[in-house]
PDB file of N, CA, C and O in Angstrom:
ATOM      1  N   MET A   1     -31.890 -15.203 -37.298  1.00 60.00           N
ATOM      2  CA  MET A   1     -32.023 -14.862 -35.947  1.00 60.00           C
ATOM      3  C   MET A   1     -31.261 -15.436 -34.932  1.00 60.00           C
ATOM      4  O   MET A   1     -29.648 -15.384 -34.584  1.00 60.00           O
ATOM      5  N   VAL A   2     -31.871 -16.677 -34.168  1.00 58.00           N
ATOM      6  CA  VAL A   2     -31.544 -17.121 -33.149  1.00 58.00           C
ATOM      7  C   VAL A   2     -30.061 -17.447 -33.471  1.00 58.00           C
ATOM      8  O   VAL A   2     -29.054 -18.255 -32.882  1.00 58.00           O
ATOM      9  N   GLU A   3     -29.714 -18.075 -34.809  1.00 66.00           N
ATOM     10  CA  GLU A   3     -28.308 -18.443 -35.049  1.00 66.00           C
ATOM     11  C   GLU A   3     -27.205 -17.814 -34.771  1.00 66.00           C
ATOM     12  O   GLU A   3     -25.872 -17.674 -34.851  1.00 66.00           O
ATOM     13  N   ALA A   4     -27.455 -15.973 -35.605  1.00 62.00           N
ATOM     14  CA  ALA A   4     -26.155 -15.397 -35.013  1.00 62.00           C
ATOM     15  C   ALA A   4     -25.786 -14.929 -33.908  1.00 62.00           C
ATOM     16  O   ALA A   4     -24.833 -14.289 -33.563  1.00 62.00           O
ATOM     17  N   VAL A   5     -27.099 -14.761 -32.651  1.00 58.00           N
ATOM     18  CA  VAL A   5     -26.746 -14.775 -31.556  1.00 58.00           C
ATOM     19  C   VAL A   5     -26.356 -15.919 -31.294  1.00 58.00           C
ATOM     20  O   VAL A   5     -24.761 -15.958 -30.054  1.00 58.00           O
ATOM     21  N   LEU A   6     -26.544 -16.989 -31.937  1.00 59.00           N
ATOM     22  CA  LEU A   6     -25.620 -18.223 -31.202  1.00 59.00           C
ATOM     23  C   LEU A   6     -23.606 -18.049 -31.186  1.00 59.00           C
ATOM     24  O   LEU A   6     -22.993 -18.829 -31.208  1.00 59.00           O
ATOM     25  N   ASP A   7     -24.370 -17.769 -32.911  1.00 65.00           N
ATOM     26  CA  ASP A   7     -22.461 -17.692 -33.077  1.00 65.00           C
ATOM     27  C   ASP A   7     -21.999 -16.397 -32.315  1.00 65.00           C
ATOM     28  O   ASP A   7     -19.951 -16.267 -31.925  1.00 65.00           O
ATOM     29  N   PHE A   8     -22.841 -15.509 -32.199  1.00 58.00           N
ATOM     30  CA  PHE A   8     -21.834 -13.982 -31.066  1.00 58.00           C
ATOM     31  C   PHE A   8     -21.356 -14.230 -29.989  1.00 58.00           C
ATOM     32  O   PHE A   8     -20.315 -14.649 -29.498  1.00 58.00           O
ATOM     33  N   ALA A   9     -21.812 -15.664 -29.260  1.00 55.00           N
ATOM     34  CA  ALA A   9     -22.064 -15.714 -28.277  1.00 55.00           C
ATOM     35  C   ALA A   9     -21.056 -16.823 -28.363  1.00 55.00           C
ATOM     36  O   ALA A   9     -19.979 -17.164 -26.925  1.00 55.00           O
ATOM     37  N   GLU A  10     -20.476 -17.518 -29.072  1.00 64.00           N
ATOM     38  CA  GLU A  10     -19.534 -18.491 -29.271  1.00 64.00           C
ATOM     39  C   GLU A  10     -17.980 -17.399 -28.959  1.00 64.00           C
ATOM     40  O   GLU A  10     -17.436 -18.190 -28.930  1.00 64.00           O
ATOM     41  N   ALA A  11     -18.331 -16.728 -30.067  1.00 66.00           N
ATOM     42  CA  ALA A  11     -17.171 -16.040 -30.754  1.00 66.00           C
ATOM     43  C   ALA A  11     -16.395 -14.862 -29.348  1.00 66.00           C
ATOM     44  O   ALA A  11     -15.520 -15.248 -29.914  1.00 66.00           O
ATOM     45  N   VAL A  12     -17.606 -14.489 -29.386  1.00 70.00           N
ATOM     46  CA  VAL A  12     -17.327 -13.143 -28.594  1.00 70.00           C
ATOM     47  C   VAL A  12     -17.735 -13.049 -27.212  1.00 70.00           C
ATOM     48  O   VAL A  12     -16.914 -12.121 -26.145  1.00 70.00           O
ATOM     49  N   ASP A  13     -18.902 -13.452 -26.884  1.00 66.00           N
ATOM     50  CA  ASP A  13     -19.132 -13.534 -25.596  1.00 66.00           C
ATOM     51  C   ASP A  13     -18.897 -15.020 -24.159  1.00 66.00           C
ATOM     52  O   ASP A  13     -19.683 -14.263 -23.013  1.00 66.00           O
ATOM     53  N   TRP A  14     -18.074 -16.033 -24.423  1.00 68.00           N
ATOM     54  CA  TRP A  14     -17.690 -16.488 -23.564  1.00 68.00           C
ATOM     55  C   TRP A  14     -18.562 -17.069 -23.283  1.00 68.00           C
ATOM     56  O   TRP A  14     -18.807 -17.160 -21.341  1.00 68.00           O
ATOM     57  N   GLY A  15     -19.590 -17.623 -24.016  1.00 68.00           N
ATOM     58  CA  GLY A  15     -20.928 -18.559 -23.456  1.00 68.00           C
ATOM     59  C   GLY A  15     -22.059 -17.711 -22.925  1.00 68.00           C
ATOM     60  O   GLY A  15     -22.738 -18.129 -21.861  1.00 68.00           O
ATOM     61  N   GLY A  16     -21.852 -16.857 -22.693  1.00 70.00           N
ATOM     62  CA  GLY A  16     -23.338 -15.499 -22.608  1.00 70.00           C
ATOM     63  C   GLY A  16     -23.676 -14.923 -21.612  1.00 70.00           C
ATOM     64  O   GLY A  16     -24.032 -14.525 -21.523  1.00 70.00           O
ATOM     65  N   VAL A  17     -22.184 -14.429 -21.470  1.00 70.00           N
ATOM     66  CA  VAL A  17     -21.896 -13.742 -19.632  1.00 70.00           C
ATOM     67  C   VAL A  17     -22.496 -12.183 -20.145  1.00 70.00           C
ATOM     68  O   VAL A  17     -23.044 -11.880 -19.402  1.00 70.00           O
ATOM     69  N   TYR A  18     -22.461 -11.404 -20.846  1.00 64.00           N
ATOM     70  CA  TYR A  18     -23.320 -10.336 -21.834  1.00 64.00           C
ATOM     71  C   TYR A  18     -24.378 -10.783 -22.053  1.00 64.00           C
ATOM     72  O   TYR A  18     -25.949 -10.359 -22.127  1.00 64.00           O
ATOM     73  N   ILE A  19     -25.026 -11.548 -22.735  1.00 65.00           N
ATOM     74  CA  ILE A  19     -26.349 -11.553 -23.608  1.00 65.00           C
ATOM     75  C   ILE A  19     -27.296 -12.086 -22.717  1.00 65.00           C
ATOM     76  O   ILE A  19     -28.377 -11.373 -22.557  1.00 65.00           O
ATOM     77  N   ASN A  20     -26.970 -12.870 -21.591  1.00 70.00           N
ATOM     78  CA  ASN A  20     -28.136 -13.283 -20.338  1.00 70.00           C
ATOM     79  C   ASN A  20     -27.837 -12.856 -19.174  1.00 70.00           C
ATOM     80  O   ASN A  20     -27.771 -13.112 -18.156  1.00 70.00           O
ATOM     81  N   SER A  21     -26.985 -11.487 -19.030  1.00 74.00           N
ATOM     82  CA  SER A  21     -27.037 -10.868 -18.099  1.00 74.00           C
ATOM     83  C   SER A  21     -28.172  -9.424 -17.477  1.00 74.00           C
ATOM     84  O   SER A  21     -27.691  -8.759 -16.564  1.00 74.00           O
ATOM     85  N   GLY A  22     -28.546  -8.917 -18.590  1.00 78.00           N
ATOM     86  CA  GLY A  22     -29.904  -8.400 -18.774  1.00 78.00           C
ATOM     87  C   GLY A  22     -29.416  -7.469 -19.650  1.00 78.00           C
ATOM     88  O   GLY A  22     -28.660  -6.660 -19.957  1.00 78.00           O
ATOM     89  N   ILE A  23     -30.822  -6.367 -19.676  1.00 76.00           N
ATOM     90  CA  ILE A  23     -30.659  -5.303 -20.793  1.00 76.00           C
ATOM     91  C   ILE A  23     -29.790  -4.453 -20.841  1.00 76.00           C
ATOM     92  O   ILE A  23     -28.977  -3.732 -21.592  1.00 76.00           O
ATOM     93  N   PRO A  24     -29.459  -3.938 -19.237  1.00 76.00           N
ATOM     94  CA  PRO A  24     -28.368  -2.864 -18.992  1.00 76.00           C
ATOM     95  C   PRO A  24     -27.045  -2.791 -19.938  1.00 76.00           C
ATOM     96  O   PRO A  24     -26.124  -2.276 -20.645  1.00 76.00           O
ATOM     97  N   ASN A  25     -27.184  -4.787 -18.800  1.00 78.00           N
ATOM     98  CA  ASN A  25     -25.669  -4.856 -19.699  1.00 78.00           C
ATOM     99  C   ASN A  25     -25.411  -5.445 -20.859  1.00 78.00           C
ATOM    100  O   ASN A  25     -24.474  -5.018 -21.826  1.00 78.00           O
ATOM    101  N   ARG A  26     -26.446  -5.350 -21.953  1.00 77.00           N
ATOM    102  CA  ARG A  26     -25.791  -5.700 -22.549  1.00 77.00           C
ATOM    103  C   ARG A  26     -26.285  -4.359 -23.732  1.00 77.00           C
ATOM    104  O   ARG A  26     -25.188  -4.084 -25.067  1.00 77.00           O
ATOM    105  N   ALA A  27     -27.052  -3.368 -23.535  1.00 80.00           N
ATOM    106  CA  ALA A  27     -26.550  -2.195 -24.159  1.00 80.00           C
ATOM    107  C   ALA A  27     -25.236  -1.641 -23.471  1.00 80.00           C
ATOM    108  O   ALA A  27     -24.260  -1.219 -24.400  1.00 80.00           O
ATOM    109  N   SER A  28     -25.091  -1.297 -22.917  1.00 80.00           N
ATOM    110  CA  SER A  28     -23.282  -0.985 -22.210  1.00 80.00           C
ATOM    111  C   SER A  28     -22.200  -2.212 -23.502  1.00 80.00           C
ATOM    112  O   SER A  28     -21.401  -1.411 -23.294  1.00 80.00           O
ATOM    113  N   PHE A  29     -22.649  -3.197 -23.407  1.00 79.00           N
ATOM    114  CA  PHE A  29     -21.713  -3.896 -23.736  1.00 79.00           C
ATOM    115  C   PHE A  29     -21.488  -3.638 -25.495  1.00 79.00           C
ATOM    116  O   PHE A  29     -19.992  -3.790 -26.011  1.00 79.00           O
ATOM    117  N   LEU A  30     -22.436  -3.699 -26.359  1.00 84.00           N
ATOM    118  CA  LEU A  30     -22.880  -3.596 -27.363  1.00 84.00           C
ATOM    119  C   LEU A  30     -22.026  -1.567 -27.249  1.00 84.00           C
ATOM    120  O   LEU A  30     -21.328  -1.710 -28.548  1.00 84.00           O
ATOM    121  N   ALA A  31     -22.390  -0.972 -26.955  1.00 83.00           N
ATOM    122  CA  ALA A  31     -22.418   0.568 -26.839  1.00 83.00           C
ATOM    123  C   ALA A  31     -20.894   0.151 -26.924  1.00 83.00           C
ATOM    124  O   ALA A  31     -19.631   1.120 -27.473  1.00 83.00           O
ATOM    125  N   ALA A  32     -19.808  -0.336 -25.592  1.00 83.00           N
ATOM    126  CA  ALA A  32     -18.712   0.252 -25.416  1.00 83.00           C
ATOM    127  C   ALA A  32     -17.667  -0.704 -26.543  1.00 83.00           C
ATOM    128  O   ALA A  32     -16.878   0.229 -27.229  1.00 83.00           O
ATOM    129  N   THR A  33     -18.434  -1.750 -26.826  1.00 85.00           N
ATOM    130  CA  THR A  33     -17.988  -2.650 -28.420  1.00 85.00           C
ATOM    131  C   THR A  33     -17.397  -1.696 -29.618  1.00 85.00           C
ATOM    132  O   THR A  33     -16.716  -1.610 -30.238  1.00 85.00           O
ATOM    133  N   LYS A  34     -18.640  -1.347 -29.718  1.00 87.00           N
ATOM    134  CA  LYS A  34     -18.814   0.115 -30.916  1.00 87.00           C
ATOM    135  C   LYS A  34     -17.520   1.715 -30.753  1.00 87.00           C
ATOM    136  O   LYS A  34     -17.193   1.840 -31.652  1.00 87.00           O
ATOM    137  N   ILE A  35     -18.079   2.015 -29.771  1.00 85.00           N
ATOM    138  CA  ILE A  35     -16.793   2.700 -28.986  1.00 85.00           C
ATOM    139  C   ILE A  35     -15.009   2.509 -29.280  1.00 85.00           C
ATOM    140  O   ILE A  35     -14.910   3.582 -30.207  1.00 85.00           O
ATOM    141  N   GLY A  36     -14.918   1.279 -28.539  1.00 83.00           N
ATOM    142  CA  GLY A  36     -13.446   0.826 -28.353  1.00 83.00           C
ATOM    143  C   GLY A  36     -12.618   1.692 -27.860  1.00 83.00           C
ATOM    144  O   GLY A  36     -13.363   2.591 -26.726  1.00 83.00           O
ATOM    145  N   GLY A  37     -11.212   1.783 -27.359  1.00 81.00           N
ATOM    146  CA  GLY A  37     -10.863   2.367 -26.359  1.00 81.00           C
ATOM    147  C   GLY A  37     -11.366   2.310 -24.985  1.00 81.00           C
ATOM    148  O   GLY A  37     -12.184   1.382 -25.015  1.00 81.00           O
ATOM    149  N   CYS A  38     -11.519   4.017 -24.568  1.00 78.00           N
ATOM    150  CA  CYS A  38     -11.865   4.419 -23.478  1.00 78.00           C
ATOM    151  C   CYS A  38     -13.383   4.478 -23.242  1.00 78.00           C
ATOM    152  O   CYS A  38     -13.652   5.301 -23.422  1.00 78.00           O
ATOM    153  N   ALA A  39     -14.002   3.025 -23.270  1.00 76.00           N
ATOM    154  CA  ALA A  39     -15.748   3.320 -23.670  1.00 76.00           C
ATOM    155  C   ALA A  39     -16.591   4.465 -23.011  1.00 76.00           C
ATOM    156  O   ALA A  39     -17.234   4.875 -23.248  1.00 76.00           O
ATOM    157  N   TRP A  40     -15.898   4.065 -21.759  1.00 68.00           N
ATOM    158  CA  TRP A  40     -16.404   5.063 -20.511  1.00 68.00           C
ATOM    159  C   TRP A  40     -16.186   6.533 -20.478  1.00 68.00           C
ATOM    160  O   TRP A  40     -17.312   7.089 -19.870  1.00 68.00           O
ATOM    161  N   GLU A  41     -15.392   6.868 -22.137  1.00 72.00           N
ATOM    162  CA  GLU A  41     -15.832   8.496 -21.411  1.00 72.00           C
ATOM    163  C   GLU A  41     -16.809   8.871 -23.021  1.00 72.00           C
ATOM    164  O   GLU A  41     -16.976   9.644 -22.419  1.00 72.00           O
ATOM    165  N   GLY A  42     -16.801   7.976 -24.300  1.00 71.00           N
ATOM    166  CA  GLY A  42     -17.580   8.246 -24.212  1.00 71.00           C
ATOM    167  C   GLY A  42     -19.440   8.246 -23.947  1.00 71.00           C
ATOM    168  O   GLY A  42     -19.653   8.868 -25.152  1.00 71.00           O
ATOM    169  N   ALA A  43     -19.135   6.999 -23.638  1.00 71.00           N
ATOM    170  CA  ALA A  43     -20.086   6.304 -23.903  1.00 71.00           C
ATOM    171  C   ALA A  43     -21.469   6.882 -22.036  1.00 71.00           C
ATOM    172  O   ALA A  43     -22.337   6.871 -21.753  1.00 71.00           O
ATOM    173  N   LYS A  44     -20.168   7.645 -21.812  1.00 80.00           N
ATOM    174  CA  LYS A  44     -20.767   8.581 -20.109  1.00 80.00           C
ATOM    175  C   LYS A  44     -21.175   7.757 -19.071  1.00 80.00           C
ATOM    176  O   LYS A  44     -21.906   7.500 -18.701  1.00 80.00           O
ATOM    177  N   PHE A  45     -20.576   6.859 -19.437  1.00 79.00           N
ATOM    178  CA  PHE A  45     -20.825   5.549 -18.169  1.00 79.00           C
ATOM    179  C   PHE A  45     -20.128   5.717 -16.470  1.00 79.00           C
ATOM    180  O   PHE A  45     -21.510   5.422 -15.820  1.00 79.00           O
ATOM    181  N   LYS A  46     -19.664   6.933 -16.906  1.00 83.00           N
ATOM    182  CA  LYS A  46     -19.608   7.549 -15.261  1.00 83.00           C
ATOM    183  C   LYS A  46     -20.797   8.134 -14.901  1.00 83.00           C
ATOM    184  O   LYS A  46     -22.057   8.150 -13.778  1.00 83.00           O
ATOM    185  N   ASP A  47     -21.335   8.722 -15.685  1.00 87.00           N
ATOM    186  CA  ASP A  47     -22.713   9.745 -15.497  1.00 87.00           C
ATOM    187  C   ASP A  47     -23.854   8.757 -15.296  1.00 87.00           C
ATOM    188  O   ASP A  47     -24.983   9.168 -14.518  1.00 87.00           O
ATOM    189  N   ILE A  48     -24.001   7.325 -16.382  1.00 85.00           N
ATOM    190  CA  ILE A  48     -25.033   6.305 -15.885  1.00 85.00           C
ATOM    191  C   ILE A  48     -24.808   5.777 -14.272  1.00 85.00           C
ATOM    192  O   ILE A  48     -26.034   5.934 -13.612  1.00 85.00           O
ATOM    193  N   ALA A  49     -23.478   5.630 -14.032  1.00 87.00           N
ATOM    194  CA  ALA A  49     -23.528   5.377 -12.817  1.00 87.00           C
ATOM    195  C   ALA A  49     -23.526   5.744 -12.054  1.00 87.00           C
ATOM    196  O   ALA A  49     -24.524   5.378 -10.672  1.00 87.00           O
ATOM    197  N   ASP A  50     -23.659   7.431 -11.472  1.00 92.00           N
ATOM    198  CA  ASP A  50     -23.648   8.663 -10.757  1.00 92.00           C
ATOM    199  C   ASP A  50     -25.154   8.590 -10.264  1.00 92.00           C
ATOM    200  O   ASP A  50     -25.724   8.748  -9.550  1.00 92.00           O
ATOM    201  N   LEU A  51     -26.102   8.371 -11.335  1.00 91.00           N
ATOM    202  CA  LEU A  51     -27.469   8.593 -12.176  1.00 91.00           C
ATOM    203  C   LEU A  51     -28.129   7.348 -11.395  1.00 91.00           C
ATOM    204  O   LEU A  51     -28.889   7.543 -10.573  1.00 91.00           O
ATOM    205  N   THR A  52     -27.691   6.264 -11.115  1.00 90.00           N
ATOM    206  CA  THR A  52     -28.434   4.664 -10.318  1.00 90.00           C
ATOM    207  C   THR A  52     -28.113   4.877  -9.543  1.00 90.00           C
ATOM    208  O   THR A  52     -28.666   4.678  -8.580  1.00 90.00           O
ATOM    209  N   ILE A  53     -26.468   5.777  -9.095  1.00 93.00           N
ATOM    210  CA  ILE A  53     -26.497   5.596  -7.641  1.00 93.00           C
ATOM    211  C   ILE A  53     -27.507   6.133  -6.765  1.00 93.00           C
ATOM    212  O   ILE A  53     -28.282   6.540  -5.928  1.00 93.00           O
ATOM    213  N   GLU A  54     -27.666   7.923  -7.133  1.00 94.00           N
ATOM    214  CA  GLU A  54     -28.307   8.970  -7.336  1.00 94.00           C
ATOM    215  C   GLU A  54     -29.938   9.131  -6.618  1.00 94.00           C
ATOM    216  O   GLU A  54     -30.389   9.320  -6.051  1.00 94.00           O
ATOM    217  N   ILE A  55     -30.141   7.679  -7.410  1.00 94.00           N
ATOM    218  CA  ILE A  55     -31.626   7.306  -7.670  1.00 94.00           C
ATOM    219  C   ILE A  55     -31.983   6.149  -7.097  1.00 94.00           C
ATOM    220  O   ILE A  55     -33.304   5.628  -7.165  1.00 94.00           O
ATOM    221  N   ALA A  56     -31.271   5.662  -6.770  1.00 92.00           N
ATOM    222  CA  ALA A  56     -31.260   3.753  -5.764  1.00 92.00           C
ATOM    223  C   ALA A  56     -32.138   3.803  -4.700  1.00 92.00           C
ATOM    224  O   ALA A  56     -32.620   3.150  -4.187  1.00 92.00           O
ATOM    225  N   GLY A  57     -32.321   5.761  -3.614  1.00 95.00           N
ATOM    226  CA  GLY A  57     -33.028   5.339  -2.641  1.00 95.00           C
ATOM    227  C   GLY A  57     -32.723   4.218  -1.297  1.00 95.00           C
ATOM    228  O   GLY A  57     -31.515   4.516  -0.800  1.00 95.00           O
ATOM    229  N   GLU A  58     -33.280   3.904  -0.811  1.00 96.00           N
ATOM    230  CA  GLU A  58     -32.649   3.096   0.315  1.00 96.00           C
ATOM    231  C   GLU A  58     -31.692   1.912  -0.289  1.00 96.00           C
ATOM    232  O   GLU A  58     -31.042   1.458   1.018  1.00 96.00           O
ATOM    233  N   HIS A  59     -31.194   2.392  -1.729  1.00 94.00           N
ATOM    234  CA  HIS A  59     -30.289   1.031  -1.664  1.00 94.00           C
ATOM    235  C   HIS A  59     -28.519   1.339  -1.858  1.00 94.00           C
ATOM    236  O   HIS A  59     -28.576   1.232  -2.669  1.00 94.00           O
ATOM    237  N   MET A  60     -29.178   3.308  -2.057  1.00 94.00           N
ATOM    238  CA  MET A  60     -27.947   3.723  -2.886  1.00 94.00           C
ATOM    239  C   MET A  60     -26.183   2.987  -2.423  1.00 94.00           C
ATOM    240  O   MET A  60     -25.441   2.834  -3.035  1.00 94.00           O
ATOM    241  N   ASP A  61     -26.258   2.646  -0.924  1.00 95.00           N
ATOM    242  CA  ASP A  61     -25.101   2.357  -0.725  1.00 95.00           C
ATOM    243  C   ASP A  61     -24.628   0.374  -0.994  1.00 95.00           C
ATOM    244  O   ASP A  61     -23.240   0.736  -1.352  1.00 95.00           O
ATOM    245  N   LYS A  62     -25.335   0.639  -1.741  1.00 93.00           N
ATOM    246  CA  LYS A  62     -25.762  -1.603  -1.875  1.00 93.00           C
ATOM    247  C   LYS A  62     -25.130  -1.099  -3.472  1.00 93.00           C
ATOM    248  O   LYS A  62     -24.154  -1.781  -4.163  1.00 93.00           O
ATOM    249  N   ILE A  63     -26.313   0.034  -4.113  1.00 90.00           N
ATOM    250  CA  ILE A  63     -25.698  -0.160  -5.676  1.00 90.00           C
ATOM    251  C   ILE A  63     -24.228   0.703  -5.444  1.00 90.00           C
ATOM    252  O   ILE A  63     -22.525   0.782  -6.713  1.00 90.00           O
ATOM    253  N   ARG A  64     -24.241   1.664  -4.944  1.00 92.00           N
ATOM    254  CA  ARG A  64     -22.423   2.688  -4.878  1.00 92.00           C
ATOM    255  C   ARG A  64     -21.730   1.445  -4.780  1.00 92.00           C
ATOM    256  O   ARG A  64     -19.967   1.440  -5.379  1.00 92.00           O
ATOM    257  N   GLU A  65     -21.598   0.052  -3.755  1.00 92.00           N
ATOM    258  CA  GLU A  65     -20.764  -1.256  -3.590  1.00 92.00           C
ATOM    259  C   GLU A  65     -20.302  -1.654  -5.083  1.00 92.00           C
ATOM    260  O   GLU A  65     -19.571  -1.800  -5.444  1.00 92.00           O
ATOM    261  N   ALA A  66     -21.278  -1.735  -5.619  1.00 89.00           N
ATOM    262  CA  ALA A  66     -21.900  -3.122  -7.033  1.00 89.00           C
ATOM    263  C   ALA A  66     -20.770  -1.585  -8.355  1.00 89.00           C
ATOM    264  O   ALA A  66     -20.276  -2.519  -8.646  1.00 89.00           O
ATOM    265  N   TRP A  67     -21.503  -0.101  -8.394  1.00 88.00           N
ATOM    266  CA  TRP A  67     -19.734  -0.245  -9.224  1.00 88.00           C
ATOM    267  C   TRP A  67     -18.878   0.315  -8.676  1.00 88.00           C
ATOM    268  O   TRP A  67     -17.940   0.304  -9.808  1.00 88.00           O
ATOM    269  N   THR A  68     -18.734   0.396  -7.777  1.00 90.00           N
ATOM    270  CA  THR A  68     -17.352   1.057  -7.276  1.00 90.00           C
ATOM    271  C   THR A  68     -15.991  -1.124  -7.403  1.00 90.00           C
ATOM    272  O   THR A  68     -15.190  -0.537  -7.828  1.00 90.00           O
ATOM    273  N   LEU A  69     -16.593  -2.050  -7.626  1.00 87.00           N
ATOM    274  CA  LEU A  69     -15.921  -3.329  -7.659  1.00 87.00           C
ATOM    275  C   LEU A  69     -16.280  -3.526  -9.613  1.00 87.00           C
ATOM    276  O   LEU A  69     -14.858  -3.715  -8.938  1.00 87.00           O
ATOM    277  N   VAL A  70     -17.039  -2.314  -9.839  1.00 82.00           N
ATOM    278  CA  VAL A  70     -16.406  -2.903 -11.384  1.00 82.00           C
ATOM    279  C   VAL A  70     -15.184  -1.700 -11.531  1.00 82.00           C
ATOM    280  O   VAL A  70     -15.484  -0.939 -12.646  1.00 82.00           O
ATOM    281  N   GLY A  71     -15.179  -0.579 -10.468  1.00 85.00           N
ATOM    282  CA  GLY A  71     -13.596   0.092 -11.181  1.00 85.00           C
ATOM    283  C   GLY A  71     -14.787   1.946 -10.720  1.00 85.00           C
ATOM    284  O   GLY A  71     -13.594   2.610 -11.839  1.00 85.00           O
ATOM    285  N   HIS A  72     -15.764   2.406 -10.760  1.00 85.00           N
ATOM    286  CA  HIS A  72     -15.977   3.853  -9.971  1.00 85.00           C
ATOM    287  C   HIS A  72     -15.547   3.797  -9.210  1.00 85.00           C
ATOM    288  O   HIS A  72     -15.254   3.161  -8.313  1.00 85.00           O
ATOM    289  N   PRO A  73     -15.740   5.230  -9.143  1.00 83.00           N
ATOM    290  CA  PRO A  73     -14.996   6.416 -10.404  1.00 83.00           C
ATOM    291  C   PRO A  73     -14.522   5.980 -11.651  1.00 83.00           C
ATOM    292  O   PRO A  73     -13.053   5.795 -10.611  1.00 83.00           O
ATOM    293  N   PHE A  74     -14.628   5.662 -12.781  1.00 75.00           N
ATOM    294  CA  PHE A  74     -13.768   5.243 -13.866  1.00 75.00           C
ATOM    295  C   PHE A  74     -12.128   6.255 -13.693  1.00 75.00           C
ATOM    296  O   PHE A  74     -12.591   7.840 -13.719  1.00 75.00           O
ATOM    297  N   PRO A  75     -11.516   6.392 -14.443  1.00 69.00           N
ATOM    298  CA  PRO A  75     -10.414   7.186 -14.708  1.00 69.00           C
ATOM    299  C   PRO A  75     -10.613   7.650 -16.025  1.00 69.00           C
ATOM    300  O   PRO A  75     -11.567   7.450 -17.057  1.00 69.00           O
ATOM    301  N   LYS A  76      -9.961   8.626 -15.622  1.00 65.00           N
ATOM    302  CA  LYS A  76      -9.995  10.068 -17.109  1.00 65.00           C
ATOM    303  C   LYS A  76      -9.149   9.616 -17.730  1.00 65.00           C
ATOM    304  O   LYS A  76      -8.268   9.093 -18.051  1.00 65.00           O
TER     305      LYS A  76
END
């Protein structure tokens, strides 16, 4: 198992960018990779982003800013 993870990191993950970035990021990367194309449409990434903004409480502005930096709202 460890060997497979290391092979993945070297071949696809550019030194651990996705593997080491947290569970939600890893899950999003795997989903997008499996979906392909405009993955944000099939995976409902916009809905996920909107929900995280909605439930962020006192951090709402910072969470919205972070999503904006990665392209939210995503193109249709």
